[in-house]
XYZ file of C-alpha atoms in Angstrom:
311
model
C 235.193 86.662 179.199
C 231.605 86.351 177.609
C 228.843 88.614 178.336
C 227.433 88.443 181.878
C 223.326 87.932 182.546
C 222.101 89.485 186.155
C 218.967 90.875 187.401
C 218.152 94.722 186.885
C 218.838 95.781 190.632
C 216.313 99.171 190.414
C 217.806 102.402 191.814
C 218.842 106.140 190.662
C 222.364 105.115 189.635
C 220.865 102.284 188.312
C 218.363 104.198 185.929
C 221.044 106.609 185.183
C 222.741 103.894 183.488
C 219.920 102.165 181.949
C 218.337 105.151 179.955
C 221.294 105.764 177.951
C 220.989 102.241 176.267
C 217.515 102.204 176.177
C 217.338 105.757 173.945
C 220.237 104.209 171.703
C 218.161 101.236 171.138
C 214.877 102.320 170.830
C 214.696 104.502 167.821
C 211.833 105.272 165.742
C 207.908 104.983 166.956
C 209.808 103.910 170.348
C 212.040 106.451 170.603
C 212.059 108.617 173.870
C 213.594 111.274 175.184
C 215.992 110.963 178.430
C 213.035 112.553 180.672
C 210.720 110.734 179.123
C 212.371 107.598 179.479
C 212.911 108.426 183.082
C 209.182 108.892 183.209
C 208.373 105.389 182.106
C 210.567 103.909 184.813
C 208.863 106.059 187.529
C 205.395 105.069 185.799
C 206.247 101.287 185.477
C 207.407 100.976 189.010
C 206.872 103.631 191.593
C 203.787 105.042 190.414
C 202.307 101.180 189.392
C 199.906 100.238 192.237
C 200.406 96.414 191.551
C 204.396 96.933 191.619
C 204.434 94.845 194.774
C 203.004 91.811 192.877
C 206.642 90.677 192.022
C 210.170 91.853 192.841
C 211.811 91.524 188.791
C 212.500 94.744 187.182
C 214.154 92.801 184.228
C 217.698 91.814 183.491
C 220.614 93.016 181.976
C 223.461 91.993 180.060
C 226.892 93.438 180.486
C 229.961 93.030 179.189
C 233.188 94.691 180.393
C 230.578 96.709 183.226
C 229.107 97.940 180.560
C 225.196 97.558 179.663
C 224.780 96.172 176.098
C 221.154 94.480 176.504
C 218.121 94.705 178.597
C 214.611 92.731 178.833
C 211.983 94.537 181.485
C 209.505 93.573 183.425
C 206.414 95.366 184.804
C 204.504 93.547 187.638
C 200.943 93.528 187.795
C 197.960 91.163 188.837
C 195.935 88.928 187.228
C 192.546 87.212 188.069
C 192.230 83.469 187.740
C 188.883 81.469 187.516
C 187.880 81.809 191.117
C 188.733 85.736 191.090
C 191.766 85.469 193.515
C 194.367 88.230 191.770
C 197.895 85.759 191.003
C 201.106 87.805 190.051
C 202.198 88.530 186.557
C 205.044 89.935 184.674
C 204.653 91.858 181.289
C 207.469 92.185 179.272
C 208.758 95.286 178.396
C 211.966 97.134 176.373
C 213.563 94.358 175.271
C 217.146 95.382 173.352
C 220.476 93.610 172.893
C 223.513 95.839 170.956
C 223.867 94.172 167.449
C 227.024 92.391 168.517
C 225.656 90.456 171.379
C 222.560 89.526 169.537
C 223.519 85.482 170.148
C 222.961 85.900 174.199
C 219.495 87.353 173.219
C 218.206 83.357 173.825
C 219.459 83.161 177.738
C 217.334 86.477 178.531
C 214.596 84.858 177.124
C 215.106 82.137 178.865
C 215.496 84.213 182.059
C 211.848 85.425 181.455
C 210.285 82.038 180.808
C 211.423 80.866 183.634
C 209.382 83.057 186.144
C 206.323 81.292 184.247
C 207.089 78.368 186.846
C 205.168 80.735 189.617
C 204.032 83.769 188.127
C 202.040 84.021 184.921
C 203.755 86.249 182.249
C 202.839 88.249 179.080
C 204.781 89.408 176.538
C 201.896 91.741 174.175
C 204.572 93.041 171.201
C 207.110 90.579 170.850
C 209.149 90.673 167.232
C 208.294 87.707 164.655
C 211.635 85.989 166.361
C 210.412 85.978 169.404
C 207.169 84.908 168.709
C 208.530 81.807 166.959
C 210.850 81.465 169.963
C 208.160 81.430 172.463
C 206.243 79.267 170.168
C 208.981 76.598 170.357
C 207.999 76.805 174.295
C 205.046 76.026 174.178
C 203.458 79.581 175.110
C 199.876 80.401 174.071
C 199.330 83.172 171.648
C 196.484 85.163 170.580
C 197.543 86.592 167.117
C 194.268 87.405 164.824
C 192.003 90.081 165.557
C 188.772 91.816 163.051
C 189.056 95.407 163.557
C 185.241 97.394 163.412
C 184.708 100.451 162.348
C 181.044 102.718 163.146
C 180.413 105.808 161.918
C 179.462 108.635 164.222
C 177.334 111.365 164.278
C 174.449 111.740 161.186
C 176.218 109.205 159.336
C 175.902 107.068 162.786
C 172.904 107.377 163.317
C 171.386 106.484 159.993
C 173.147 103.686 159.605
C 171.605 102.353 162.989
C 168.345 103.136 162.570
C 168.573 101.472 158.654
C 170.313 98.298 159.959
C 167.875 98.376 162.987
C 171.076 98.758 165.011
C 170.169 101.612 167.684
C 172.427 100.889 170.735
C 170.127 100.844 173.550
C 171.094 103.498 176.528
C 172.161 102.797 180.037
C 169.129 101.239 182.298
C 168.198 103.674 184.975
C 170.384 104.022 187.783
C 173.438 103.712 185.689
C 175.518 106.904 184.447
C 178.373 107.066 182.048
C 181.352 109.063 183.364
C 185.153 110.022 181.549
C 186.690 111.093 185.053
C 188.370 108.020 186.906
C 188.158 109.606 189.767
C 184.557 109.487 190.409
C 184.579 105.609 190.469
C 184.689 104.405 194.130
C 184.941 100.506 193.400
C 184.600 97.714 190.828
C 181.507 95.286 190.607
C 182.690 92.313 192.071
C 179.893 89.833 190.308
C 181.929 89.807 187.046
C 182.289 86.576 184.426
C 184.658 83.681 185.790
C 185.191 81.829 182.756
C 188.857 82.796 182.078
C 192.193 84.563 183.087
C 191.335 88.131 182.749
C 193.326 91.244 183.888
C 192.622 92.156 187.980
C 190.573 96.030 188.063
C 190.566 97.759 190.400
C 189.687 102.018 190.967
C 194.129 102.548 191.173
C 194.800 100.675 188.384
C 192.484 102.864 186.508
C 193.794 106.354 187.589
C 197.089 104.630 186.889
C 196.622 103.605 183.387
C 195.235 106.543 182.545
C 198.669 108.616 183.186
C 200.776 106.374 180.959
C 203.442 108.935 179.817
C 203.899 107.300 176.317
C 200.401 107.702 175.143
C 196.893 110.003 175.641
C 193.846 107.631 177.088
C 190.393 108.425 177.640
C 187.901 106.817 179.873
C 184.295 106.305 179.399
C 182.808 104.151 182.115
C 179.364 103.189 183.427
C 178.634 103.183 187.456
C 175.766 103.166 189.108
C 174.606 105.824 192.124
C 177.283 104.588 194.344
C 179.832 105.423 191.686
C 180.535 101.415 191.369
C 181.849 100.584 187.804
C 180.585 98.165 185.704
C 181.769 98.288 182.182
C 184.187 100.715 180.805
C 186.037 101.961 177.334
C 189.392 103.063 177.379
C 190.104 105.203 173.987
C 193.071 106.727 172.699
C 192.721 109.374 169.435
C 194.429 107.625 166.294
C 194.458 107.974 162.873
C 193.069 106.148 159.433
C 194.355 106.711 156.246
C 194.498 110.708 158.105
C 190.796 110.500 159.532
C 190.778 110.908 162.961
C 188.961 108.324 165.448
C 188.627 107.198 168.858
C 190.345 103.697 168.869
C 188.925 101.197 171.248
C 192.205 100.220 173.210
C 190.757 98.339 176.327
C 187.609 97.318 177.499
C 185.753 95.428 180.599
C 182.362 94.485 181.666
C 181.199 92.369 184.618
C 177.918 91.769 183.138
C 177.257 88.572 181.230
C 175.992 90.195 177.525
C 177.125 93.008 175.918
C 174.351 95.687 176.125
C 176.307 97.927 178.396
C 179.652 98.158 176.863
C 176.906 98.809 173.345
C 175.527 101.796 175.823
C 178.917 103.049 175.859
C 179.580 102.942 172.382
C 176.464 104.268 171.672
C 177.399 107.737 173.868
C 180.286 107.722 172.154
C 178.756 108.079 168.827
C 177.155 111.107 169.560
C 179.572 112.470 172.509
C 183.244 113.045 173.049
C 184.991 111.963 176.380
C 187.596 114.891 175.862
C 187.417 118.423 174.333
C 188.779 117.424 171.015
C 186.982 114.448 168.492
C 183.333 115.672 168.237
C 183.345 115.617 164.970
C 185.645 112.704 164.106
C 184.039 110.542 162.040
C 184.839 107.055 163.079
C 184.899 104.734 166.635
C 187.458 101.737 165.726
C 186.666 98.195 167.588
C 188.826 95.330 168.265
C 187.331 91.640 168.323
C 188.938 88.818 168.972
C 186.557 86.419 167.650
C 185.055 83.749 168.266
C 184.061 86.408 171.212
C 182.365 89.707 169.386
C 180.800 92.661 172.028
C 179.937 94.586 169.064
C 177.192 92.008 167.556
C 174.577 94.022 166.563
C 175.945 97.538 166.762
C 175.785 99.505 163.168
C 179.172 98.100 161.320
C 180.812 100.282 158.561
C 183.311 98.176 157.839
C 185.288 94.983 159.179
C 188.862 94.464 158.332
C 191.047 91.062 159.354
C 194.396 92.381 161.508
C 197.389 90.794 163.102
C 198.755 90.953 166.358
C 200.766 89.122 169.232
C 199.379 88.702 172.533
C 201.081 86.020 173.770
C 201.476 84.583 177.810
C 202.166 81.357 179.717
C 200.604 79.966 183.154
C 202.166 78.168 185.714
């Protein structure tokens, strides 16, 4: 009897059983251990404030009762055009033991499919499945210029040289690193695209992913409404530490805030550690570039996969 296909039904026993697979098959930079793994579960769906935005937890693949492939899912929300929040479905974890590698296409296929209501993402997919999703027609974002800016003297003469002195905050406006201090999101932000749905949760909640340390640095007015924020994580380049740009948002229509924010950030640390690490590293997915006009070091080309269909 082949290999059987059925939805992940979520529950203690049913953890207990997934875990085991998932630290066999994820070895490496993805390796985890059993509490840790346990950890992303509770993070991806108890803790996950948009976890009501669609019932999938994933699939898995079992042969004989036992598991010997998974593909997850972790809900979350969207914004479309008009700013109404429509479900979505990340992908997550996706593993298949070596010998069952050929049923790898039907839990793909299990995925795609919830692209008929809900829109779904899949951010790290593997060359073969970026070909296969290519073959569906999904859209994919894949090229990226990476920006680096020096910080502290070295910052600071290279902006005043290139005439490239971030301007700071207008008054009213306050940069904060504690989520907790933000009491709601602008509403008036751009409408010209699909973009990720903010809110004050979803912050406090992706800032407690147990896989990796992120910082916030955020600017809100008297009210403690955010505008624009940075989220940061501490990386490494060629073994110089730096604050790596992972996320960022504005609801303004230019750039000159999230600029504020790098410019505290050249001269200011959002955590104890990193005052004197050199470099801030910036992602841009051109044609769009926030960081126009800021004091470049150095540009570099980079690849990635971001891919994601719409109903």
């Amino acid at each position: 009897m082949p290999a059987q296909l059925e939805p992940f039904l979520d529950s203690a026993s049913a953890r207990a059983e997934l875990v085991p697979f998932l630290m066999a098959h994820f070895q490496g930079e993805g390796a985890c251990s059993e509490q840790k793994w346990h950890q992303r579960l509770v993070f991806w769906w108890d803790e996950n404030p948009f976890a009501s935005a669609h019932a999938s937890r994933g699939w898995v693949l079992r042969d004989e009762g036992k598991i010997v492939g998974y593909l997850g899912v972790i809900p979350t929300f969207y914004e479309n055009p008009q700013g109404k929040p429509v479900p979505a479905l990340i992908a997550t974890s996706w593993a298949v033991a070596d010998e069952y590698r050929h049923a790898a296409l039907p839990m793909g296929m299990m995925f795609h499919r919830q692209g008929r209501e809900t829109v779904v993402v899949d951010t790290t997919p593997s060359p073969e499945v970026q070909q296969l999703l290519a073959r569906w027609g999904w859209a994919a974002r894949t090229g990226m210029k990476r920006r680096l800016i020096p910080r502290g003297w070295l910052g600071r003469l290279l902006a005043v040289v290139a005439d490239a002195v971030p301007a700071p905050l207008p008054a009213g406006m306050e940069i904060i690193t504690d989520v907790r201090r933000i009491s709601a999101v602008h509403p008036a932000r751009p409408r010209r695209q699909l973009q990720k749905h903010i809110t004050p949760d979803y912050l406090r909640w992706y800032m407690t992913s147990p896989m990796r340390e992120h910082l916030f640095i955020g600017a809100v007015d008297e009210s403690g409404m955010l505008s624009s924020y940075l989220i940061v994580a501490p990386k490494k380049l060629r073994g110089l530490p730096n604050w790596y740009v992972k996320d960022w948002f504005t609801v303004r229509e230019n750039d000159a805030e999230l600029q504020a924010l790098v410019g505290w950030l050249m001269k200011n640390s959002p955590a104890d550690k990193g005052h004197q690490w050199p470099l801030i590293s910036l992602p841009t997915f051109l044609p769009d570039d926030p960081w126009y006009g800021l004091p470049i070091l150095y540009s570099r080309d980079e690849s990635l996969c971001h891919c994601h269909w719409l109903p």
